[in-house]
Every structure is written in C-alpha cells, then in structure tokens.
Amino acid sequence: MVSSVPKLHALFVSKSQPVLRAAKVTNEERSTKSKLARSLARAVNSNPWSDELESSLSSLHPSQTISRTTVLQTLRLIKVPADGLRFFDWVSNKGFSHKEQSFFLMLEFLGRARNLNVARNFLFSIERRSNGCVKLQDRYFNSLIRSYGNAGLFQESVKLFQTMKQMGISPSVLTFNSLLSILLKRGRTGMAHDLFDEMRRTYGVTPDSYTFNTLINGFCKNSMVDEAFRIFKDMELYHCNPDVVTYNTIIDGLCRAGKVKIAHNVLSGMLKKATDVHPNVVSYTTLVRGYCMKQEIDEAVLVFHDMLSRGLKPNAVTYNTLIKGLSEAHRYDEIKDILIGGNDAFTTFAPDACTFNILIKAHCDAGHLDAAMKVFQEMLNMKLHPDSASYSVLIRTLCMRNEFDRAETLFNELFEKEVLLGKDECKPLAAAYNPMFEYLCANGKTKQAEKVFRQLMKRGVQDPPSYKTLITGHCREGKFKPAYELLVLMLRREFVPDLETYELLIDGLLKIGEALLAHDTLQRMLRSSYLPVATTFHSVLAELAKRKFANESFCLVTLMLEKRIRQNIDLSTQVVRLLFSSAQKEKAFLIVRLLYDNGYLVKMEELLGYLCENRKLLDAHTLVLFCLEKSQMVDIDTCNTVIEGLCKHKRHSEAFSLYNELVELGNHQQLSCHVVLRNALEAAGKIDRASGFWSLWTLQLSVPNFHLHEMSNSRMNGVEKLSSKSTRRVANAGKATLLALGKAFPSQVVPQENLVEGFLRDTKCDDAFIKEKLEHLCKTTTVKTRYTVLTREILAKYPELTTEGSPTIKQRLEIANEAVVEMALEASLGCIKEWGRPVEDITHIVYVSSSEIRLPGGDLYLSAKLGLRNDVNRVMLYFLGCYGGVTGLRVAKDIAENNPGSRVLLTTSETTILGFRPPNKARPYDLVGAALFGDGAAAVIIGADPRECEAPFMELHYAVQQFLPGTQNVIDGRLTEEGINFKLGRDLPQKIEENIEEFCKKLMGKAGDESMEFNDMFWAVHPGGPAILNRLETKLKLEKEKLESSRRALVDYGNVSSNTILYVMEYMRDELKKKGDAAQEWGLGLAFGPGITFEGLLIRSLTSS
C-alpha cells in the first residue's frame, strides 16, 4: 500500500503544476474588462439595489458605453438573481443593446436559482425588451423546460412545451431530449412514449444518440428493460450507433432487473463486434455489481479477472463493489488477495474510506467486533478519515451488544471531530444513532444526545422518532424548555409529534409553571389535528388563570367553546373574575354570554359578591340583569346589595330600573332595599318618582310573590333539546344518529349487458374461453348497472394499463387519487345540502378509501375543497375493503358520542382503477372483479343529541367488530407495480354462514328485547355478492323482503366496496318511510371483509313515532 503513495504524488504534481503556471500567466494578463466586471459585481453583491448603488456603478464606468464582454462577465459574477435582473435592466437603460447571448445567460441564471415565475415572465418579455431584435427560439424554451424539470415541476415543463408549439416555435432534438429525460425521471413512461412518437411523426425530428440513451436509461430505471431493448434495436433504423454509454445503460438496467446473464451476453457481444465501441471500466464494474447482488460471487470474480486480462484498470468503485460482495459472502481470504493484487504496478489501488467501511460492516455483521475495531484503527493509521458510515455501524453494533460505554466514547469522538458535518458524499443515517440516543436519554444525558442530533439536522438528515426520543428525555430530566424548543423545530420541519409527546410536554411545562409555553404547545397540538382531552384544557386554563394571564385565559375559554370542550364551572368563574379584575369587562361579559349560550353556568353569586366588594356596581347591575334575562336564580340579598350600592354611588336610574325588573318577577316582598331606594330618590330631588315608587311598592305588598325560576336544563350539555312536536321517534340521549346522506358517481355508466364487449375490446383480448367465463359471471352477479372512472380517453392516455406485466402503479394512482377526492367532494356537498347546516359546523371528518395512496391523504384535500375549518379533526381509514363503510360508521359513532355537540362527516370513496387489469386465465378472480365491482362515493353526517333544525333518521345504537381466527388468507390483496392483486377464497360465503348467527344475536341482545327474532328487524347488509346474501338469508331464515335493499343496491351500483352499505341504508331509509308506523324500530347493519372481519351495527329507526 505504501508503494502507491509516490505514484499518486507524482500524478498530483504532474497535473497540478501546469495549472498553477497557467493561472499565474492569466493573473498577469488580466484585461481591464475583467477588472471592471469584478468591480461592478462586487458593488452589486455588497449593497442593496438603490439610487446610490446605480450612481456608484456609473462612477465605476464613467463612459456611456459598456462592452458586451464586461456585461456578460458581470452577470456571471452576480450572486442574487434579482440583482442580476436589475443590473441587466440598468445597463439596458444606459444604452446597452442586449443580444441573444445575454438574454440566454440571464434566463439560465434565473432558472438555476429556481426563480421560475420570474424566469417565465422574462422569457416572454425577450422580444419586447429587445424591441423585436431578438426572436424567441427553441433554446430559450429548452433552458426553462430543463429548469422546471430540475425543480421537479414536470407538468410545468409539459405546459411550456405546449405553449412553445402554440407560438409556432418548432421544438428541436434538444427540446425533445430535455423533456424525455424529465418525464422518464418522474416515471411518466406513457407520456414519454407519446412524446417520442410526436417527435418523429409530427415534427420529423430525427432522434440522436442522446435521445436513445435517455430513453434506454429511463425505461431501465422504470423497470421496463424489455422496452429499453426494443428502443436499443431501433437505433439502427435512425443510423445511430450505440456508444459505450448506451451499452452500459442496458447492462445496468438488466442487472437491476436481475437479468445478469443477459447483461453478460451484451458485454460479450461488445467484445465480439469489430467496432470502436469496447467495454470500459464502468461496463465491467456494473456487471460485477450485478453478480454480487445475485450472490453469484464466483461469476463476479471471473468478470473482474477478465477485466484485468483485457488491460482495463479497475477503479476504486470496482474494488469496493467486489470487496462488498466478497464480504457479504464471508470470503475474507479472497478480499486479502484482492487488496494485495491491487497494489501491483498495474492497478495502483489504495483502499479508501468506503473500502474500510465495507470491511467494518462485514466484521460487525459476522459478530467479529474486535476485528472490526482493528480495521477501524488501521484506517486511522493510514491517515484516512472515518466518515459517518464508519462510526454508525460500530456504534450500532456496540449498542446491540450492550457495550454502551465503548459506544459512547465513539459517539463523543464523532461529535468532537464534527464527522457528521463533513462534506463527504456519505449522507448520515439517523436510524443508526437511534439506539445511542435512546441510551443517553434514558440515562440523564439528553443534552449530549441532542448535540449530535443537531449536527445531523445541519446535514439535512431528518428523523421524527429521534425528536420524540430527545423530547421525552428532556422531559424525564425535568428540562421542559429544551424539549419545547425541539418540538418547535420538529414542527418547522413539517413533522407532527404524536399525541403522547404533546401530552407529556404540556404536563411538564405546567409542573414548572410555564403556563404560556403550555398554552402555545396546546395550540400547536390542535393545529396538528389532535383534540386533547378536556382535562388537558382545564389544566392549562387553571395555570393561565393562576398566573393572571387574562388575555390567554379568555382565548382558551373561547377556543374550548368553539371545540365543544366540556367546561368547568370553577375555572369559568375564575376566568371571568380575572377579566373583571384586569379591567377587561367587555371580554368578561362576552365569556359569560358564550358560556350560557352553550349551556354552561358560572358561579354568579361569587362573581356578584366580588364585583360588589370591589365597588364595580355597574358591572354587577349588568350581570344581575343578564341573570334575569336567562331566568337564573339570583340570591335576593345580593340584589339588595347591588341596589343599595348603586344608590350610595348616586346611580339612581340603574338602581330603580333593576328594582322594577325584580318587582315584575314577583320579588317585591323579599326586597329590603326599598327604603334606601326611596330615600336616595328623594335626596336626588326626584320626589315624584319616589312617591310613585312608594305607592307602587305598597300596592304590590298584597300580590303573591313569585320566585325566580332556575335556568332550564335543556341545554346543560351545550346541545338543544329536541322539539316535543317532532313526529319522529326520539333518539336516545347521547347516542349517535344519521342526520343526512349523499352519494356520487363518475359520469361513465356501464350497463352490464355491454360490459363483456367493451372490456374485451379495451384490453385487446380475443380469447373465447375468457369471453365465455366473463359472460357467465356477468349474469350470476345480478348487477345491472355500474359506474366507472375508467374511460376510453384515460385508456388512450395510459395504454400501458391494458398491457400485461407493465409497472403502472404510478399511472393508476395519478388517476385514482384525483378521482376519489372529486367523487367524495360531490357526495359530501349533497349530504351537507340535505343536512341544512353551515359547513363550518362540521367538527370531524372520517375519510374511508381503499383506492388512494398518498401523503397527505385525501382527507386533507377534501377538507380544503369543502371549506372546512382548518382545525377540523381528521381520521383516515385506508385499505379496509368492503367492511370499511361500517368501520367508518363505528368510528364516527365513537367520535360523536364522546365529543358532545360534534358533527362528523363520514365520506367513503372507491374506484376500481387500482385493480383493473387485462384478463389472464391464470388470474380468474380478475374476471370476478370486472363483473362485480363499480366506482362511486357516499357521505353521511353523524351526531348525537340532534337539534331542532336537524332530521335524524337512524340511531347507531351499538357497534361491534370481530375477526375469525385463521381466516386471514381467505381474502388476500397485494399492492404490486401492476396495481392491486386480489384473491378471494371460495369458502368465504361458507365461513360467513357458519358464524353469522352468533354474531347477529350478540348485536340484537343490546336492544333489550329478548323476544325479538330475526324477522322482527330490518336488515342493511353489504352485498359483497349474491352468494353471501343467499347464504345469510338461508341460515337466518329471513323473509325474502328483508334483504331487498341490499339486493337493490347490488343491482343498481354493483359492489362499490366501502360505499355500498350507505347505498343500502339510503334504500332502507326510503323503505321505512313508506311503511310508516308499520316499520320495524330495530335493525342490523352488517359488512364483511378481509380478516375475515365482521362489522356490525344495531340500528334504531327514527322515521316514525
């Protein structure tokens, strides 16, 4: 190894010395123009743009003209794009005439800096800025197309390409190459195909070698190696000879696809062809990696030696790739041979940090920790700098062996040497340090752990679990402020702490009296879509009030009322008193009114006593009048005190008006203040009023007295009582009810009679067996009509959906994610319209779908489109299958019943896009799906204790879920690159039949009527298929009409997965209305799905009294 040093030194000297000499010559011959450009750029970079700066620039260049070279050099040296654009305009105003080069340079500058809107505006202003001298060309558009692509905005690249064509500017081969590269990097293989066809057929642009290399690389990276091969063969048609890059791309794609033997044949073919294209070090290294990935190490070694025999010099990547493969195969002796062989006069290989990391990891994986530490020490001896990977594998291994002291030593060394802040290409993995973070935080050393964690953050490494570990560690040590600071950092990076972290931190901040920080944390918790329990609100409010934070206390009480959080009368009273004492009586009265409007009370006697004691008699007067307005009993002695106090302070009118109010309510005999009031009136010279008052009081002594009534309890929980005039059955207090229902479907209707012909046409299938099988299934499903998102326009845009074996998950999600939310939106709007209340009254949303995958989920997009409050509580239920609708009802029921006053929007939305596949005899269940499933959405509003303005039609009395042990494989769904693959066991109907009776009896028992039989109830059953309905009907001996709503939903819509139960319930609602008083009161809602899971609801009809 030492022998290689002189060679490397010689190489270093031979290459660097000429460069230094050349630089010296250049410095001596710098032109005046270059000096001026640097001076101008220095002035622009050092000062904000202003009139003074423009004057300075003019003084640097006093002459009226400035050279083109100086302008271009200055633009290249300016650091901020906005300043560059101002300089561009400044020289133009000084008489400089910009040409194509400076416009292009400015556009490139804006694009590289991601100032894309400015760049777009600049592009379309070029002709105006140049007075028509510079015409828009394809290269300007190419530049901005690339900039959009580099920023990940491929759709903007496509839009700009379309605009370019509309303006009559013909795209060049460079344009197409840029756009093809962008599309393929984003996995848009279908769009790339279409663009390639457009390039050749519409515009007649001949693809070049770069075009083919881009296509081949893109298809290989998207796991479409066969398509890449087809493109490879087409190169000859365009007289493009594959170069070594082309071959290397094909070899790499084959190796990544596991087709290493074929890749080897491609390389062998290169050797046999008598052309100028020969395999290079990249070709062999790629093949070595491919064999190593397949654990075919002998083949990898043979390729390596073949490379050497052909005079090719392996590089560090080659050696490290082979060493990694050998280490994973535990062939350590051969690694020594490779290292020794790499130091001959030919190869001059010196192990680098990557080499040592491979060896360290290999020893750690084999359990040879001491050997790994020796390799680490040898690395140091060779003056190589260990990187984050070197430390992370050793620290993780030491932690796994519970050798935390040694791990801590390395951990501290890692921090002190600032290894994580190094500029090496190896990006640290936070997960590797998690065990150390956990150990330090559990042993009172959280600050030490945080130092390293912050170094990781500086490298752009983010790890939400580490935040929680550190926050918990600080809280455990009683250091709640640092924990709060970490939580703020976590949220700034758009990571959401979990509920436990928030609650732990709030509790800790309250313990140390940090009421404001606790209040801020609570607000952040709400913005993270968590709704804390009432006791958390109460604890924060108590500390705020205790520490006299009047404004914050006011805000928190109003927030609690808005969120329908249960109030505490002692705390409410304390806050109102605090507001009065802080000279904020308007807020105090507002809080009192809001509390009473929402069904809550305050300790009025205590407040009135406080106001009287502190001579706030006018406020006391207002408060007593409020009590009278709300019919709340007020202690008569307190009223006497208020009136006498008003008289004492010469507020005779207020005293007299309050006395009259009390007399009108029949309290004249209990008022002892009449003498004081009469004397005060007389003393004020109001003799007539005093005489009239005395006569009135004497007259009313004979009138029987009436006491103030207590406030009605009809709203004590903040919810209005149902009107007694309702003709509906009254819902049980606190039980969730269905208040409204809506549904939606895509525009494409599929009559079952037309399905076979259309399906086979769209999938280009002419197999007679498949046609016969599908026709039979279409008849047995009993479905008549379905709706689908999948149109012929979509299939034309994404032809790969009908191609067997194509990786199309990206395309499917691109269609499904948008369609699912749009259907959910339409269903929700219909539901809200039927409900009749403002959309702002929705407090929770439960979003159910098995057809969407993305973050954030459709619940957020739907909430935004509906205009829900940004603090609406969201629950997302993904991939539950057919029982998802009843699960959603059960979850919404729990929310409604545990959050008084809440209103929950449950929406379900499904599409078959993910499961659509071309027919294949090997997958018979695909045909079942084609014959049975449909697309659509549904929505319901759920809430307890309905208001008079609401029309509940069903009560969700009881809910239960259970699964059948050992049946998890009966319904099997797997997400693959081709979509979702479903398999449905033939024994599903039998399994349901064997267990349904016991499950239904469990639900019925909650109705409280032991004499009730199955036919005494109405039935809303998810129609998974006619076989399930038939089995259930037979097993429970149900009358034919009992499952009519389920069969009708199946006929009209097909199986729409989670939505279908809501379609059934809508039909059931209509049926119960028709029957009127003859309708059954109790019913069951059932659904079955993967697990096998049973979901059940005991439902009470409220449609008749």
JSON list of N, CA and C in Angstrom, two decimals, residues 503-549:
[
{"chain": "A", "resi": 503, "resn": "GLU", "atom": "N", "xyz": [-48.82, 15.56, 25.09]},
{"chain": "A", "resi": 503, "resn": "GLU", "atom": "CA", "xyz": [-49.37, 15.50, 26.45]},
{"chain": "A", "resi": 503, "resn": "GLU", "atom": "C", "xyz": [-48.27, 15.51, 27.50]},
{"chain": "A", "resi": 504, "resn": "LEU", "atom": "N", "xyz": [-47.17, 14.79, 27.23]},
{"chain": "A", "resi": 504, "resn": "LEU", "atom": "CA", "xyz": [-46.06, 14.75, 28.17]},
{"chain": "A", "resi": 504, "resn": "LEU", "atom": "C", "xyz": [-45.45, 16.14, 28.35]},
{"chain": "A", "resi": 505, "resn": "LEU", "atom": "N", "xyz": [-45.28, 16.86, 27.24]},
{"chain": "A", "resi": 505, "resn": "LEU", "atom": "CA", "xyz": [-44.66, 18.18, 27.29]},
{"chain": "A", "resi": 505, "resn": "LEU", "atom": "C", "xyz": [-45.57, 19.19, 27.99]},
{"chain": "A", "resi": 506, "resn": "ILE", "atom": "N", "xyz": [-46.84, 19.17, 27.66]},
{"chain": "A", "resi": 506, "resn": "ILE", "atom": "CA", "xyz": [-47.77, 20.12, 28.30]},
{"chain": "A", "resi": 506, "resn": "ILE", "atom": "C", "xyz": [-47.79, 19.88, 29.81]},
{"chain": "A", "resi": 507, "resn": "ASP", "atom": "N", "xyz": [-47.86, 18.63, 30.21]},
{"chain": "A", "resi": 507, "resn": "ASP", "atom": "CA", "xyz": [-47.87, 18.30, 31.64]},
{"chain": "A", "resi": 507, "resn": "ASP", "atom": "C", "xyz": [-46.59, 18.80, 32.32]},
{"chain": "A", "resi": 508, "resn": "GLY", "atom": "N", "xyz": [-45.44, 18.63, 31.67]},
{"chain": "A", "resi": 508, "resn": "GLY", "atom": "CA", "xyz": [-44.18, 19.07, 32.25]},
{"chain": "A", "resi": 508, "resn": "GLY", "atom": "C", "xyz": [-44.07, 20.58, 32.35]},
{"chain": "A", "resi": 509, "resn": "LEU", "atom": "N", "xyz": [-44.49, 21.27, 31.29]},
{"chain": "A", "resi": 509, "resn": "LEU", "atom": "CA", "xyz": [-44.44, 22.73, 31.32]},
{"chain": "A", "resi": 509, "resn": "LEU", "atom": "C", "xyz": [-45.34, 23.29, 32.42]},
{"chain": "A", "resi": 510, "resn": "LEU", "atom": "N", "xyz": [-46.47, 22.66, 32.65]},
{"chain": "A", "resi": 510, "resn": "LEU", "atom": "CA", "xyz": [-47.35, 23.11, 33.73]},
{"chain": "A", "resi": 510, "resn": "LEU", "atom": "C", "xyz": [-46.72, 22.88, 35.10]},
{"chain": "A", "resi": 511, "resn": "LYS", "atom": "N", "xyz": [-45.97, 21.79, 35.22]},
{"chain": "A", "resi": 511, "resn": "LYS", "atom": "CA", "xyz": [-45.33, 21.49, 36.51]},
{"chain": "A", "resi": 511, "resn": "LYS", "atom": "C", "xyz": [-44.32, 22.57, 36.90]},
{"chain": "A", "resi": 512, "resn": "ILE", "atom": "N", "xyz": [-43.66, 23.16, 35.92]},
{"chain": "A", "resi": 512, "resn": "ILE", "atom": "CA", "xyz": [-42.66, 24.19, 36.24]},
{"chain": "A", "resi": 512, "resn": "ILE", "atom": "C", "xyz": [-43.25, 25.60, 36.09]},
{"chain": "A", "resi": 513, "resn": "GLY", "atom": "N", "xyz": [-44.56, 25.67, 35.95]},
{"chain": "A", "resi": 513, "resn": "GLY", "atom": "CA", "xyz": [-45.23, 26.96, 35.91]},
{"chain": "A", "resi": 513, "resn": "GLY", "atom": "C", "xyz": [-45.11, 27.73, 34.61]},
{"chain": "A", "resi": 514, "resn": "GLU", "atom": "N", "xyz": [-44.72, 27.06, 33.53]},
{"chain": "A", "resi": 514, "resn": "GLU", "atom": "CA", "xyz": [-44.60, 27.73, 32.23]},
{"chain": "A", "resi": 514, "resn": "GLU", "atom": "C", "xyz": [-45.95, 27.69, 31.52]},
{"chain": "A", "resi": 515, "resn": "ALA", "atom": "N", "xyz": [-46.87, 28.51, 32.03]},
{"chain": "A", "resi": 515, "resn": "ALA", "atom": "CA", "xyz": [-48.25, 28.47, 31.52]},
{"chain": "A", "resi": 515, "resn": "ALA", "atom": "C", "xyz": [-48.32, 28.92, 30.06]},
{"chain": "A", "resi": 516, "resn": "LEU", "atom": "N", "xyz": [-47.57, 29.95, 29.69]},
{"chain": "A", "resi": 516, "resn": "LEU", "atom": "CA", "xyz": [-47.63, 30.45, 28.32]},
{"chain": "A", "resi": 516, "resn": "LEU", "atom": "C", "xyz": [-47.09, 29.43, 27.32]},
{"chain": "A", "resi": 517, "resn": "LEU", "atom": "N", "xyz": [-45.99, 28.77, 27.68]},
{"chain": "A", "resi": 517, "resn": "LEU", "atom": "CA", "xyz": [-45.44, 27.73, 26.79]},
{"chain": "A", "resi": 517, "resn": "LEU", "atom": "C", "xyz": [-46.40, 26.55, 26.69]},
{"chain": "A", "resi": 518, "resn": "ALA", "atom": "N", "xyz": [-47.02, 26.20, 27.80]},
{"chain": "A", "resi": 518, "resn": "ALA", "atom": "CA", "xyz": [-48.00, 25.11, 27.78]},
{"chain": "A", "resi": 518, "resn": "ALA", "atom": "C", "xyz": [-49.18, 25.48, 26.89]},
{"chain": "A", "resi": 519, "resn": "HIS", "atom": "N", "xyz": [-49.62, 26.74, 26.98]},
{"chain": "A", "resi": 519, "resn": "HIS", "atom": "CA", "xyz": [-50.72, 27.22, 26.14]},
{"chain": "A", "resi": 519, "resn": "HIS", "atom": "C", "xyz": [-50.33, 27.18, 24.66]},
{"chain": "A", "resi": 520, "resn": "ASP", "atom": "N", "xyz": [-49.11, 27.60, 24.36]},
{"chain": "A", "resi": 520, "resn": "ASP", "atom": "CA", "xyz": [-48.63, 27.58, 22.98]},
{"chain": "A", "resi": 520, "resn": "ASP", "atom": "C", "xyz": [-48.54, 26.13, 22.46]},
{"chain": "A", "resi": 521, "resn": "THR", "atom": "N", "xyz": [-48.06, 25.23, 23.31]},
{"chain": "A", "resi": 521, "resn": "THR", "atom": "CA", "xyz": [-47.96, 23.82, 22.91]},
{"chain": "A", "resi": 521, "resn": "THR", "atom": "C", "xyz": [-49.35, 23.24, 22.66]},
{"chain": "A", "resi": 522, "resn": "LEU", "atom": "N", "xyz": [-50.31, 23.62, 23.47]},
{"chain": "A", "resi": 522, "resn": "LEU", "atom": "CA", "xyz": [-51.69, 23.16, 23.27]},
{"chain": "A", "resi": 522, "resn": "LEU", "atom": "C", "xyz": [-52.23, 23.64, 21.92]},
{"chain": "A", "resi": 523, "resn": "GLN", "atom": "N", "xyz": [-51.94, 24.89, 21.58]},
{"chain": "A", "resi": 523, "resn": "GLN", "atom": "CA", "xyz": [-52.41, 25.41, 20.29]},
{"chain": "A", "resi": 523, "resn": "GLN", "atom": "C", "xyz": [-51.73, 24.68, 19.13]},
{"chain": "A", "resi": 524, "resn": "ARG", "atom": "N", "xyz": [-50.44, 24.38, 19.28]},
{"chain": "A", "resi": 524, "resn": "ARG", "atom": "CA", "xyz": [-49.74, 23.62, 18.23]},
{"chain": "A", "resi": 524, "resn": "ARG", "atom": "C", "xyz": [-50.32, 22.22, 18.11]},
{"chain": "A", "resi": 525, "resn": "MET", "atom": "N", "xyz": [-50.71, 21.66, 19.23]},
{"chain": "A", "resi": 525, "resn": "MET", "atom": "CA", "xyz": [-51.32, 20.34, 19.25]},
{"chain": "A", "resi": 525, "resn": "MET", "atom": "C", "xyz": [-52.63, 20.34, 18.44]},
{"chain": "A", "resi": 526, "resn": "LEU", "atom": "N", "xyz": [-53.41, 21.39, 18.63]},
{"chain": "A", "resi": 526, "resn": "LEU", "atom": "CA", "xyz": [-54.66, 21.50, 17.88]},
{"chain": "A", "resi": 526, "resn": "LEU", "atom": "C", "xyz": [-54.39, 21.67, 16.39]},
{"chain": "A", "resi": 527, "resn": "ARG", "atom": "N", "xyz": [-53.36, 22.47, 16.06]},
{"chain": "A", "resi": 527, "resn": "ARG", "atom": "CA", "xyz": [-53.02, 22.65, 14.65]},
{"chain": "A", "resi": 527, "resn": "ARG", "atom": "C", "xyz": [-52.49, 21.37, 14.01]},
{"chain": "A", "resi": 528, "resn": "SER", "atom": "N", "xyz": [-52.04, 20.44, 14.85]},
{"chain": "A", "resi": 528, "resn": "SER", "atom": "CA", "xyz": [-51.57, 19.15, 14.35]},
{"chain": "A", "resi": 528, "resn": "SER", "atom": "C", "xyz": [-52.71, 18.15, 14.25]},
{"chain": "A", "resi": 529, "resn": "SER", "atom": "N", "xyz": [-53.95, 18.66, 14.34]},
{"chain": "A", "resi": 529, "resn": "SER", "atom": "CA", "xyz": [-55.17, 17.84, 14.18]},
{"chain": "A", "resi": 529, "resn": "SER", "atom": "C", "xyz": [-55.40, 16.88, 15.33]},
{"chain": "A", "resi": 530, "resn": "TYR", "atom": "N", "xyz": [-54.87, 17.19, 16.50]},
{"chain": "A", "resi": 530, "resn": "TYR", "atom": "CA", "xyz": [-55.20, 16.42, 17.70]},
{"chain": "A", "resi": 530, "resn": "TYR", "atom": "C", "xyz": [-56.20, 17.22, 18.52]},
{"chain": "A", "resi": 531, "resn": "LEU", "atom": "N", "xyz": [-57.12, 16.54, 19.17]},
{"chain": "A", "resi": 531, "resn": "LEU", "atom": "CA", "xyz": [-58.04, 17.19, 20.09]},
{"chain": "A", "resi": 531, "resn": "LEU", "atom": "C", "xyz": [-57.76, 16.63, 21.48]},
{"chain": "A", "resi": 532, "resn": "PRO", "atom": "N", "xyz": [-57.07, 17.39, 22.33]},
{"chain": "A", "resi": 532, "resn": "PRO", "atom": "CA", "xyz": [-56.74, 16.89, 23.66]},
{"chain": "A", "resi": 532, "resn": "PRO", "atom": "C", "xyz": [-58.01, 16.61, 24.47]},
{"chain": "A", "resi": 533, "resn": "VAL", "atom": "N", "xyz": [-57.85, 15.79, 25.50]},
{"chain": "A", "resi": 533, "resn": "VAL", "atom": "CA", "xyz": [-58.97, 15.52, 26.39]},
{"chain": "A", "resi": 533, "resn": "VAL", "atom": "C", "xyz": [-59.28, 16.79, 27.19]},
{"chain": "A", "resi": 534, "resn": "ALA", "atom": "N", "xyz": [-60.48, 16.84, 27.74]},
{"chain": "A", "resi": 534, "resn": "ALA", "atom": "CA", "xyz": [-60.93, 18.04, 28.44]},
{"chain": "A", "resi": 534, "resn": "ALA", "atom": "C", "xyz": [-60.01, 18.40, 29.61]},
{"chain": "A", "resi": 535, "resn": "THR", "atom": "N", "xyz": [-59.48, 17.38, 30.30]},
{"chain": "A", "resi": 535, "resn": "THR", "atom": "CA", "xyz": [-58.62, 17.66, 31.46]},
{"chain": "A", "resi": 535, "resn": "THR", "atom": "C", "xyz": [-57.36, 18.40, 31.08]},
{"chain": "A", "resi": 536, "resn": "THR", "atom": "N", "xyz": [-56.85, 18.18, 29.86]},
{"chain": "A", "resi": 536, "resn": "THR", "atom": "CA", "xyz": [-55.67, 18.92, 29.40]},
{"chain": "A", "resi": 536, "resn": "THR", "atom": "C", "xyz": [-56.01, 20.40, 29.25]},
{"chain": "A", "resi": 537, "resn": "PHE", "atom": "N", "xyz": [-57.14, 20.69, 28.62]},
{"chain": "A", "resi": 537, "resn": "PHE", "atom": "CA", "xyz": [-57.58, 22.08, 28.51]},
{"chain": "A", "resi": 537, "resn": "PHE", "atom": "C", "xyz": [-57.73, 22.70, 29.90]},
{"chain": "A", "resi": 538, "resn": "HIS", "atom": "N", "xyz": [-58.37, 21.96, 30.80]},
{"chain": "A", "resi": 538, "resn": "HIS", "atom": "CA", "xyz": [-58.62, 22.50, 32.13]},
{"chain": "A", "resi": 538, "resn": "HIS", "atom": "C", "xyz": [-57.31, 22.79, 32.88]},
{"chain": "A", "resi": 539, "resn": "SER", "atom": "N", "xyz": [-56.33, 21.90, 32.73]},
{"chain": "A", "resi": 539, "resn": "SER", "atom": "CA", "xyz": [-55.05, 22.10, 33.43]},
{"chain": "A", "resi": 539, "resn": "SER", "atom": "C", "xyz": [-54.34, 23.35, 32.94]},
{"chain": "A", "resi": 540, "resn": "VAL", "atom": "N", "xyz": [-54.32, 23.54, 31.61]},
{"chain": "A", "resi": 540, "resn": "VAL", "atom": "CA", "xyz": [-53.67, 24.72, 31.05]},
{"chain": "A", "resi": 540, "resn": "VAL", "atom": "C", "xyz": [-54.42, 25.98, 31.46]},
{"chain": "A", "resi": 541, "resn": "LEU", "atom": "N", "xyz": [-55.73, 25.92, 31.40]},
{"chain": "A", "resi": 541, "resn": "LEU", "atom": "CA", "xyz": [-56.53, 27.10, 31.77]},
{"chain": "A", "resi": 541, "resn": "LEU", "atom": "C", "xyz": [-56.32, 27.46, 33.24]},
{"chain": "A", "resi": 542, "resn": "ALA", "atom": "N", "xyz": [-56.26, 26.45, 34.10]},
{"chain": "A", "resi": 542, "resn": "ALA", "atom": "CA", "xyz": [-56.07, 26.71, 35.53]},
{"chain": "A", "resi": 542, "resn": "ALA", "atom": "C", "xyz": [-54.74, 27.42, 35.78]},
{"chain": "A", "resi": 543, "resn": "GLU", "atom": "N", "xyz": [-53.67, 27.00, 35.08]},
{"chain": "A", "resi": 543, "resn": "GLU", "atom": "CA", "xyz": [-52.36, 27.62, 35.28]},
{"chain": "A", "resi": 543, "resn": "GLU", "atom": "C", "xyz": [-52.34, 29.04, 34.70]},
{"chain": "A", "resi": 544, "resn": "LEU", "atom": "N", "xyz": [-53.00, 29.24, 33.57]},
{"chain": "A", "resi": 544, "resn": "LEU", "atom": "CA", "xyz": [-53.07, 30.59, 33.00]},
{"chain": "A", "resi": 544, "resn": "LEU", "atom": "C", "xyz": [-53.79, 31.54, 33.95]},
{"chain": "A", "resi": 545, "resn": "ALA", "atom": "N", "xyz": [-54.90, 31.08, 34.48]},
{"chain": "A", "resi": 545, "resn": "ALA", "atom": "CA", "xyz": [-55.68, 31.92, 35.39]},
{"chain": "A", "resi": 545, "resn": "ALA", "atom": "C", "xyz": [-54.92, 32.18, 36.69]},
{"chain": "A", "resi": 546, "resn": "LYS", "atom": "N", "xyz": [-54.25, 31.14, 37.17]},
{"chain": "A", "resi": 546, "resn": "LYS", "atom": "CA", "xyz": [-53.48, 31.26, 38.41]},
{"chain": "A", "resi": 546, "resn": "LYS", "atom": "C", "xyz": [-52.40, 32.33, 38.27]},
{"chain": "A", "resi": 547, "resn": "ARG", "atom": "N", "xyz": [-51.79, 32.40, 37.08]},
{"chain": "A", "resi": 547, "resn": "ARG", "atom": "CA", "xyz": [-50.69, 33.34, 36.86]},
{"chain": "A", "resi": 547, "resn": "ARG", "atom": "C", "xyz": [-51.18, 34.64, 36.22]},
{"chain": "A", "resi": 548, "resn": "LYS", "atom": "N", "xyz": [-52.50, 34.87, 36.25]},
{"chain": "A", "resi": 548, "resn": "LYS", "atom": "CA", "xyz": [-53.10, 36.15, 35.86]},
{"chain": "A", "resi": 548, "resn": "LYS", "atom": "C", "xyz": [-52.90, 36.49, 34.39]},
{"chain": "A", "resi": 549, "resn": "PHE", "atom": "N", "xyz": [-52.83, 35.49, 33.52]},
{"chain": "A", "resi": 549, "resn": "PHE", "atom": "CA", "xyz": [-52.74, 35.76, 32.08]},
{"chain": "A", "resi": 549, "resn": "PHE", "atom": "C", "xyz": [-54.16, 35.87, 31.54]}
]
